[in-house]
Amino acid sequence: MLVGYRRNHHYVPEFLLRQWSVRKETGDDVLLAYSWSSHKAEVALKSNLGPSGYCYGRDLLTLPDHPLGQDHLECGHFEEIDRLGSNAHLKLLSDGVEGVSREQKEEFVKFLLSLEARRPDVLSRIRTSGVAGIKQQLDDDVEIKSELARFGTDESPTQFYEKTVGSVENETVSTVVEYLTEDSIGLPAAMNSYWGIKKFSGSLKLVLSDRPLIRHGVSGAKNSFWALPLSPDKLLILSPSDHVFHSLISRSPGELVRKANISSVSNCDRYVFGTSWYDQRWLKKLFDQRGPHAQ
């Protein structure tokens, strides 16, 4: 990595987090970020930061010495996904599913897939076990080793690749991440799904997890579905199954909000964002069911 180069990369874009901003008496827009404090066995609340203060990792997407630049993954890939995803998100909020074109649907699905592809633990696994697996495949390839021997080099295939082509880690991370957001089975499965938005009123409010996309089942399977809180009062639901989709979209508002919030708390990595200063009590019950998680 270049000396002195440090940058924060967000894995949940600000345009989505901003939907959960609340106004403080000081006039500042902040997020109410709830997390589980294991040593106190209670829900902790942070309320001093805005959307830019959460869901980022230092150098999360940095690709040192990449020929297209160390910011290639962010600027050349996720930046465009987020721009188009933000436009589709606004359209879904204002005009509903009916007002979104097929092209915008595809752009939004890529955004949904990207929410998983850039999670810190996913990127960590790619950088460790994924890279190790690719290196092992290279070094075990009999034909490559034979060809290198013919040219009189005693370098391993991995050493030769990195000397002549570039970093195996950079190539693996960028290739896998781009595959997960562009070509994975999740894209056609979601595009061929039933889409709907459930709107809630009154005191019924959705929370947003720092792992926003709620997924059930394998993509494309008959019992599978995706759900994403678009805002505190709107939930997007996708399923390839007519039966599953209609059973979800027809549930009572209270039950659907409860189920979605349970899933959000269960899946969160650390934070859950709410819109009320009085959410600690019911969130404590959900965190208790999930088990202790350090703040």
mmCIF file of C-alpha atoms in Angstrom:
data_model
loop_
_atom_site.group_PDB
_atom_site.id
_atom_site.type_symbol
_atom_site.label_atom_id
_atom_site.label_comp_id
_atom_site.label_asym_id
_atom_site.label_seq_id
_atom_site.Cartn_x
_atom_site.Cartn_y
_atom_site.Cartn_z
ATOM 1 C CA MET A 1 0.000 0.000 0.000
ATOM 2 C CA LEU A 2 1.255 3.522 -0.650
ATOM 3 C CA VAL A 3 2.863 5.113 2.381
ATOM 4 C CA GLY A 4 0.425 7.403 4.175
ATOM 5 C CA TYR A 5 -2.559 6.293 2.115
ATOM 6 C CA ARG A 6 -5.548 5.610 4.379
ATOM 7 C CA ARG A 7 -9.149 5.935 3.333
ATOM 8 C CA ASN A 8 -12.544 5.007 4.726
ATOM 9 C CA HIS A 9 -14.792 3.007 2.419
ATOM 10 C CA HIS A 10 -18.495 2.683 3.222
ATOM 11 C CA TYR A 11 -20.172 -0.700 2.863
ATOM 12 C CA VAL A 12 -23.643 0.754 3.474
ATOM 13 C CA PRO A 13 -24.049 3.875 1.305
ATOM 14 C CA GLU A 14 -25.032 7.130 2.961
ATOM 15 C CA PHE A 15 -28.115 7.575 0.781
ATOM 16 C CA LEU A 16 -29.714 4.538 2.444
ATOM 17 C CA LEU A 17 -28.575 5.372 5.986
ATOM 18 C CA ARG A 18 -29.844 8.935 5.559
ATOM 19 C CA GLN A 19 -33.442 7.670 5.498
ATOM 20 C CA TRP A 20 -33.051 6.916 9.229
ATOM 21 C CA SER A 21 -31.628 10.325 10.175
ATOM 22 C CA VAL A 22 -33.382 12.159 13.007
ATOM 23 C CA ARG A 23 -33.117 15.835 13.922
ATOM 24 C CA LYS A 24 -31.645 16.687 17.320
ATOM 25 C CA GLU A 25 -32.591 19.753 19.307
ATOM 26 C CA THR A 26 -29.313 21.265 18.177
ATOM 27 C CA GLY A 27 -30.495 21.026 14.585
ATOM 28 C CA ASP A 28 -28.025 18.290 13.673
ATOM 29 C CA ASP A 29 -29.152 15.250 11.694
ATOM 30 C CA VAL A 30 -27.885 12.110 13.393
ATOM 31 C CA LEU A 31 -28.461 8.379 13.414
ATOM 32 C CA LEU A 32 -29.756 6.589 16.485
ATOM 33 C CA ALA A 33 -27.351 3.651 16.452
ATOM 34 C CA TYR A 34 -28.214 0.794 18.778
ATOM 35 C CA SER A 35 -25.794 -2.010 19.615
ATOM 36 C CA TRP A 36 -25.431 -4.699 22.257
ATOM 37 C CA SER A 37 -23.096 -3.981 25.159
ATOM 38 C CA SER A 38 -22.066 -7.434 26.329
ATOM 39 C CA HIS A 39 -20.333 -6.336 29.539
ATOM 40 C CA LYS A 40 -23.451 -4.445 30.657
ATOM 41 C CA ALA A 41 -25.954 -6.854 29.055
ATOM 42 C CA GLU A 42 -27.927 -3.950 27.689
ATOM 43 C CA VAL A 43 -28.573 -2.007 24.518
ATOM 44 C CA ALA A 44 -26.205 0.907 24.018
ATOM 45 C CA LEU A 45 -27.228 4.007 22.081
ATOM 46 C CA LYS A 46 -24.971 6.340 20.119
ATOM 47 C CA SER A 47 -26.585 9.531 18.863
ATOM 48 C CA ASN A 48 -23.755 11.903 18.040
ATOM 49 C CA LEU A 49 -22.882 10.944 14.458
ATOM 50 C CA GLY A 50 -24.519 11.386 11.072
ATOM 51 C CA PRO A 51 -24.711 8.820 8.241
ATOM 52 C CA SER A 52 -21.054 9.275 7.303
ATOM 53 C CA GLY A 53 -19.985 8.106 10.767
ATOM 54 C CA TYR A 54 -21.122 4.490 10.400
ATOM 55 C CA CYS A 55 -20.684 1.397 8.261
ATOM 56 C CA TYR A 56 -17.225 1.978 6.896
ATOM 57 C CA GLY A 57 -13.898 0.204 7.010
ATOM 58 C CA ARG A 58 -10.430 1.669 6.751
ATOM 59 C CA ASP A 59 -9.001 0.749 3.343
ATOM 60 C CA LEU A 60 -11.809 -1.781 2.962
ATOM 61 C CA LEU A 61 -11.749 -1.620 -0.845
ATOM 62 C CA THR A 62 -8.160 -0.535 -1.393
ATOM 63 C CA LEU A 63 -6.189 -2.539 -3.957
ATOM 64 C CA PRO A 64 -2.504 -1.692 -3.445
ATOM 65 C CA ASP A 65 -0.432 -1.444 -6.642
ATOM 66 C CA HIS A 66 -3.413 -2.221 -8.882
ATOM 67 C CA PRO A 67 -2.643 -1.171 -12.490
ATOM 68 C CA LEU A 68 -5.937 0.728 -12.671
ATOM 69 C CA GLY A 69 -5.311 2.468 -9.360
ATOM 70 C CA GLN A 70 -5.706 1.544 -5.735
ATOM 71 C CA ASP A 71 -9.235 3.016 -5.703
ATOM 72 C CA HIS A 72 -10.282 1.033 -8.762
ATOM 73 C CA LEU A 73 -12.785 -1.134 -6.882
ATOM 74 C CA GLU A 74 -14.504 1.823 -5.248
ATOM 75 C CA CYS A 75 -14.319 4.415 -8.020
ATOM 76 C CA GLY A 76 -14.470 2.052 -10.983
ATOM 77 C CA HIS A 77 -17.129 -0.283 -9.630
ATOM 78 C CA PHE A 78 -19.097 0.618 -6.495
ATOM 79 C CA GLU A 79 -19.325 4.341 -7.164
ATOM 80 C CA GLU A 80 -21.402 3.732 -10.303
ATOM 81 C CA ILE A 81 -23.458 1.014 -8.611
ATOM 82 C CA ASP A 82 -24.307 3.426 -5.788
ATOM 83 C CA ARG A 83 -25.132 6.298 -8.150
ATOM 84 C CA LEU A 84 -27.572 4.200 -10.160
ATOM 85 C CA GLY A 85 -28.833 2.447 -7.040
ATOM 86 C CA SER A 86 -29.575 5.797 -5.399
ATOM 87 C CA ASN A 87 -31.575 6.944 -8.424
ATOM 88 C CA ALA A 88 -33.602 3.719 -8.419
ATOM 89 C CA HIS A 89 -34.088 3.961 -4.655
ATOM 90 C CA LEU A 90 -35.578 7.444 -4.961
ATOM 91 C CA LYS A 91 -37.846 6.243 -7.764
ATOM 92 C CA LEU A 92 -39.064 3.290 -5.679
ATOM 93 C CA LEU A 93 -39.831 5.613 -2.782
ATOM 94 C CA SER A 94 -41.692 8.146 -4.894
ATOM 95 C CA ASP A 95 -43.395 6.039 -7.564
ATOM 96 C CA GLY A 96 -43.358 2.491 -6.227
ATOM 97 C CA VAL A 97 -42.462 -0.652 -8.150
ATOM 98 C CA GLU A 98 -44.808 0.294 -10.994
ATOM 99 C CA GLY A 99 -42.834 3.468 -11.668
ATOM 100 C CA VAL A 100 -39.464 1.732 -12.025
ATOM 101 C CA SER A 101 -38.249 0.572 -15.428
ATOM 102 C CA ARG A 102 -36.725 -2.874 -15.974
ATOM 103 C CA GLU A 103 -33.353 -1.213 -16.430
ATOM 104 C CA GLN A 104 -33.701 0.562 -13.093
ATOM 105 C CA LYS A 105 -34.735 -2.711 -11.474
ATOM 106 C CA GLU A 106 -31.556 -4.339 -12.725
ATOM 107 C CA GLU A 107 -29.496 -1.427 -11.422
ATOM 108 C CA PHE A 108 -31.154 -1.741 -8.035
ATOM 109 C CA VAL A 109 -30.603 -5.500 -7.889
ATOM 110 C CA LYS A 110 -26.886 -4.923 -8.518
ATOM 111 C CA PHE A 111 -26.960 -2.455 -5.647
ATOM 112 C CA LEU A 112 -28.642 -5.064 -3.415
ATOM 113 C CA LEU A 113 -26.014 -7.647 -4.356
ATOM 114 C CA SER A 114 -23.264 -5.128 -3.656
ATOM 115 C CA LEU A 115 -24.486 -4.722 -0.074
ATOM 116 C CA GLU A 116 -23.373 -8.294 0.558
ATOM 117 C CA ALA A 117 -20.304 -8.289 -1.701
ATOM 118 C CA ARG A 118 -18.605 -5.392 0.122
ATOM 119 C CA ARG A 119 -19.314 -6.450 3.681
ATOM 120 C CA PRO A 120 -16.088 -6.462 5.722
ATOM 121 C CA ASP A 121 -16.280 -10.164 6.608
ATOM 122 C CA VAL A 122 -16.948 -11.135 2.973
ATOM 123 C CA LEU A 123 -13.976 -9.113 1.747
ATOM 124 C CA SER A 124 -11.865 -10.562 4.545
ATOM 125 C CA ARG A 125 -12.724 -14.120 3.480
ATOM 126 C CA ILE A 126 -11.923 -13.308 -0.159
ATOM 127 C CA ARG A 127 -8.577 -11.810 0.854
ATOM 128 C CA THR A 128 -7.634 -14.808 2.998
ATOM 129 C CA SER A 129 -9.168 -18.148 2.054
ATOM 130 C CA GLY A 130 -10.124 -16.989 -1.458
ATOM 131 C CA VAL A 131 -6.647 -15.754 -2.323
ATOM 132 C CA ALA A 132 -5.029 -18.775 -0.671
ATOM 133 C CA GLY A 133 -7.217 -21.065 -2.774
ATOM 134 C CA ILE A 134 -6.288 -19.315 -6.027
ATOM 135 C CA LYS A 135 -2.592 -19.437 -5.177
ATOM 136 C CA GLN A 136 -2.864 -23.140 -4.367
ATOM 137 C CA GLN A 137 -4.586 -23.810 -7.694
ATOM 138 C CA LEU A 138 -1.824 -21.954 -9.539
ATOM 139 C CA ASP A 139 0.970 -23.726 -7.703
ATOM 140 C CA ASP A 140 -0.653 -27.154 -8.169
ATOM 141 C CA ASP A 141 -1.222 -26.712 -11.907
ATOM 142 C CA VAL A 142 0.974 -29.352 -13.571
ATOM 143 C CA GLU A 143 0.908 -27.714 -17.006
ATOM 144 C CA ILE A 144 1.963 -24.321 -15.671
ATOM 145 C CA LYS A 145 4.777 -25.859 -13.612
ATOM 146 C CA SER A 146 5.932 -27.857 -16.607
ATOM 147 C CA GLU A 147 5.967 -24.759 -18.803
ATOM 148 C CA LEU A 148 7.965 -22.806 -16.221
ATOM 149 C CA ALA A 149 10.460 -25.673 -15.930
ATOM 150 C CA ARG A 150 10.856 -25.684 -19.711
ATOM 151 C CA PHE A 151 11.933 -22.053 -19.530
ATOM 152 C CA GLY A 152 14.409 -22.890 -16.780
ATOM 153 C CA THR A 153 12.838 -20.950 -13.908
ATOM 154 C CA ASP A 154 12.599 -22.323 -10.402
ATOM 155 C CA GLU A 155 9.901 -19.842 -9.392
ATOM 156 C CA SER A 156 6.503 -21.129 -8.333
ATOM 157 C CA PRO A 157 3.565 -20.269 -10.602
ATOM 158 C CA THR A 158 2.369 -17.757 -8.017
ATOM 159 C CA GLN A 159 5.766 -16.062 -7.826
ATOM 160 C CA PHE A 160 6.022 -15.917 -11.609
ATOM 161 C CA TYR A 161 2.469 -14.510 -11.931
ATOM 162 C CA GLU A 162 3.049 -11.782 -9.379
ATOM 163 C CA LYS A 163 6.380 -10.808 -10.946
ATOM 164 C CA THR A 164 5.055 -10.639 -14.508
ATOM 165 C CA VAL A 165 1.335 -9.860 -14.166
ATOM 166 C CA GLY A 166 0.550 -8.443 -10.736
ATOM 167 C CA SER A 167 -0.832 -9.158 -7.312
ATOM 168 C CA VAL A 168 -2.900 -12.332 -7.025
ATOM 169 C CA GLU A 169 -4.802 -10.720 -4.148
ATOM 170 C CA ASN A 170 -5.759 -7.653 -6.178
ATOM 171 C CA GLU A 171 -6.900 -9.745 -9.126
ATOM 172 C CA THR A 172 -8.839 -12.172 -6.933
ATOM 173 C CA VAL A 173 -10.619 -9.493 -4.906
ATOM 174 C CA SER A 174 -11.628 -7.384 -7.915
ATOM 175 C CA THR A 175 -12.703 -10.404 -9.995
ATOM 176 C CA VAL A 176 -14.764 -12.059 -7.247
ATOM 177 C CA VAL A 177 -16.421 -8.828 -6.094
ATOM 178 C CA GLU A 178 -17.335 -7.860 -9.652
ATOM 179 C CA TYR A 179 -18.735 -11.346 -10.221
ATOM 180 C CA LEU A 180 -20.839 -11.180 -7.058
ATOM 181 C CA THR A 181 -22.442 -7.919 -8.175
ATOM 182 C CA GLU A 182 -22.661 -8.429 -11.933
ATOM 183 C CA ASP A 183 -22.899 -12.094 -12.857
ATOM 184 C CA SER A 184 -23.997 -14.073 -9.824
ATOM 185 C CA ILE A 185 -27.149 -16.207 -9.813
ATOM 186 C CA GLY A 186 -28.760 -13.578 -7.621
ATOM 187 C CA LEU A 187 -29.189 -11.144 -10.520
ATOM 188 C CA PRO A 188 -31.444 -13.215 -12.826
ATOM 189 C CA ALA A 189 -33.241 -14.692 -9.811
ATOM 190 C CA ALA A 190 -34.152 -11.248 -8.500
ATOM 191 C CA MET A 191 -35.071 -9.914 -11.942
ATOM 192 C CA ASN A 192 -37.498 -12.816 -12.402
ATOM 193 C CA SER A 193 -39.057 -12.316 -8.978
ATOM 194 C CA TYR A 194 -42.293 -10.701 -7.898
ATOM 195 C CA TRP A 195 -41.656 -7.192 -6.552
ATOM 196 C CA GLY A 196 -43.744 -5.258 -4.061
ATOM 197 C CA ILE A 197 -43.512 -2.486 -1.485
ATOM 198 C CA LYS A 198 -45.389 -2.582 1.792
ATOM 199 C CA LYS A 199 -46.066 0.838 3.346
ATOM 200 C CA PHE A 200 -46.639 1.307 7.069
ATOM 201 C CA SER A 201 -48.272 4.103 8.991
ATOM 202 C CA GLY A 202 -48.507 5.442 12.511
ATOM 203 C CA SER A 203 -46.077 4.102 15.088
ATOM 204 C CA LEU A 204 -45.008 1.098 12.994
ATOM 205 C CA LYS A 205 -41.398 1.734 12.028
ATOM 206 C CA LEU A 206 -38.712 -0.416 10.461
ATOM 207 C CA VAL A 207 -35.167 -0.451 11.763
ATOM 208 C CA LEU A 208 -32.175 -0.712 9.442
ATOM 209 C CA SER A 209 -29.313 -3.075 10.102
ATOM 210 C CA ASP A 210 -25.690 -2.447 9.171
ATOM 211 C CA ARG A 211 -26.313 -5.563 7.077
ATOM 212 C CA PRO A 212 -29.403 -4.116 5.359
ATOM 213 C CA LEU A 213 -30.469 -6.832 2.928
ATOM 214 C CA ILE A 214 -32.658 -9.518 4.501
ATOM 215 C CA ARG A 215 -32.209 -12.813 2.616
ATOM 216 C CA HIS A 216 -34.016 -16.089 3.128
ATOM 217 C CA GLY A 217 -33.129 -19.263 1.249
ATOM 218 C CA VAL A 218 -30.919 -19.790 -1.768
ATOM 219 C CA SER A 219 -31.345 -17.271 -4.598
ATOM 220 C CA GLY A 220 -33.946 -18.518 -7.055
ATOM 221 C CA ALA A 221 -35.253 -21.296 -4.810
ATOM 222 C CA LYS A 222 -39.029 -21.531 -4.504
ATOM 223 C CA ASN A 223 -39.094 -20.618 -0.824
ATOM 224 C CA SER A 224 -36.567 -17.775 -1.115
ATOM 225 C CA PHE A 225 -37.164 -14.068 -0.700
ATOM 226 C CA TRP A 226 -35.297 -10.817 -0.239
ATOM 227 C CA ALA A 227 -36.470 -7.833 1.760
ATOM 228 C CA LEU A 228 -34.939 -4.397 2.176
ATOM 229 C CA PRO A 229 -36.145 -1.528 4.367
ATOM 230 C CA LEU A 230 -36.195 1.370 1.908
ATOM 231 C CA SER A 231 -37.149 3.817 4.647
ATOM 232 C CA PRO A 232 -38.621 3.527 8.144
ATOM 233 C CA ASP A 233 -42.105 3.122 6.655
ATOM 234 C CA LYS A 234 -41.469 1.176 3.425
ATOM 235 C CA LEU A 235 -40.286 -2.409 2.935
ATOM 236 C CA LEU A 236 -39.298 -3.822 -0.468
ATOM 237 C CA ILE A 237 -40.085 -7.527 -0.917
ATOM 238 C CA LEU A 238 -38.858 -9.806 -3.728
ATOM 239 C CA SER A 239 -39.542 -13.501 -4.244
ATOM 240 C CA PRO A 240 -39.551 -15.848 -7.259
ATOM 241 C CA SER A 241 -42.524 -17.647 -5.701
ATOM 242 C CA ASP A 242 -46.002 -16.231 -6.199
ATOM 243 C CA HIS A 243 -47.131 -18.009 -3.025
ATOM 244 C CA VAL A 244 -44.243 -16.755 -0.859
ATOM 245 C CA PHE A 245 -44.518 -13.225 -2.203
ATOM 246 C CA HIS A 246 -48.246 -12.894 -1.604
ATOM 247 C CA SER A 247 -48.058 -14.538 1.805
ATOM 248 C CA LEU A 248 -45.523 -11.894 2.835
ATOM 249 C CA ILE A 249 -47.088 -8.841 1.222
ATOM 250 C CA SER A 250 -50.537 -9.737 2.606
ATOM 251 C CA ARG A 251 -49.409 -10.108 6.212
ATOM 252 C CA SER A 252 -50.697 -7.597 8.718
ATOM 253 C CA PRO A 253 -48.515 -4.490 8.946
ATOM 254 C CA GLY A 254 -47.678 -5.152 12.585
ATOM 255 C CA GLU A 255 -46.563 -8.722 11.956
ATOM 256 C CA LEU A 256 -44.483 -7.786 8.915
ATOM 257 C CA VAL A 257 -42.686 -4.958 10.728
ATOM 258 C CA ARG A 258 -42.013 -7.256 13.676
ATOM 259 C CA LYS A 259 -40.632 -10.042 11.460
ATOM 260 C CA ALA A 260 -38.485 -7.630 9.448
ATOM 261 C CA ASN A 261 -37.082 -6.013 12.588
ATOM 262 C CA ILE A 262 -36.300 -9.388 14.139
ATOM 263 C CA SER A 263 -34.388 -10.340 10.980
ATOM 264 C CA SER A 264 -32.516 -7.037 10.952
ATOM 265 C CA VAL A 265 -31.373 -7.444 14.547
ATOM 266 C CA SER A 266 -30.523 -11.113 14.044
ATOM 267 C CA ASN A 267 -28.383 -10.368 10.973
ATOM 268 C CA CYS A 268 -26.662 -7.177 12.084
ATOM 269 C CA ASP A 269 -22.903 -7.103 12.416
ATOM 270 C CA ARG A 270 -22.952 -4.418 15.097
ATOM 271 C CA TYR A 271 -25.491 -1.634 14.659
ATOM 272 C CA VAL A 272 -29.233 -1.305 14.184
ATOM 273 C CA PHE A 273 -30.564 2.148 13.312
ATOM 274 C CA GLY A 274 -33.966 3.300 14.575
ATOM 275 C CA THR A 275 -36.028 6.453 14.530
ATOM 276 C CA SER A 276 -37.195 6.650 18.158
ATOM 277 C CA TRP A 277 -35.256 7.544 21.285
ATOM 278 C CA TYR A 278 -37.315 4.945 23.147
ATOM 279 C CA ASP A 279 -36.446 1.795 21.204
ATOM 280 C CA GLN A 280 -34.061 0.340 23.802
ATOM 281 C CA ARG A 281 -36.640 -1.788 25.602
ATOM 282 C CA TRP A 282 -37.953 -3.813 22.662
ATOM 283 C CA LEU A 283 -34.546 -3.930 20.998
ATOM 284 C CA LYS A 284 -33.098 -5.424 24.188
ATOM 285 C CA LYS A 285 -35.487 -8.355 23.844
ATOM 286 C CA LEU A 286 -34.339 -8.983 20.270
ATOM 287 C CA PHE A 287 -30.644 -8.650 21.137
ATOM 288 C CA ASP A 288 -31.204 -10.990 24.095
ATOM 289 C CA GLN A 289 -32.671 -13.599 21.743
ATOM 290 C CA ARG A 290 -29.717 -13.183 19.402
ATOM 291 C CA GLY A 291 -27.195 -13.653 22.159
ATOM 292 C CA PRO A 292 -24.355 -11.476 23.500
ATOM 293 C CA HIS A 293 -22.429 -9.402 20.992
ATOM 294 C CA ALA A 294 -19.669 -7.087 22.020
ATOM 295 C CA GLN A 295 -20.110 -3.413 21.354
#
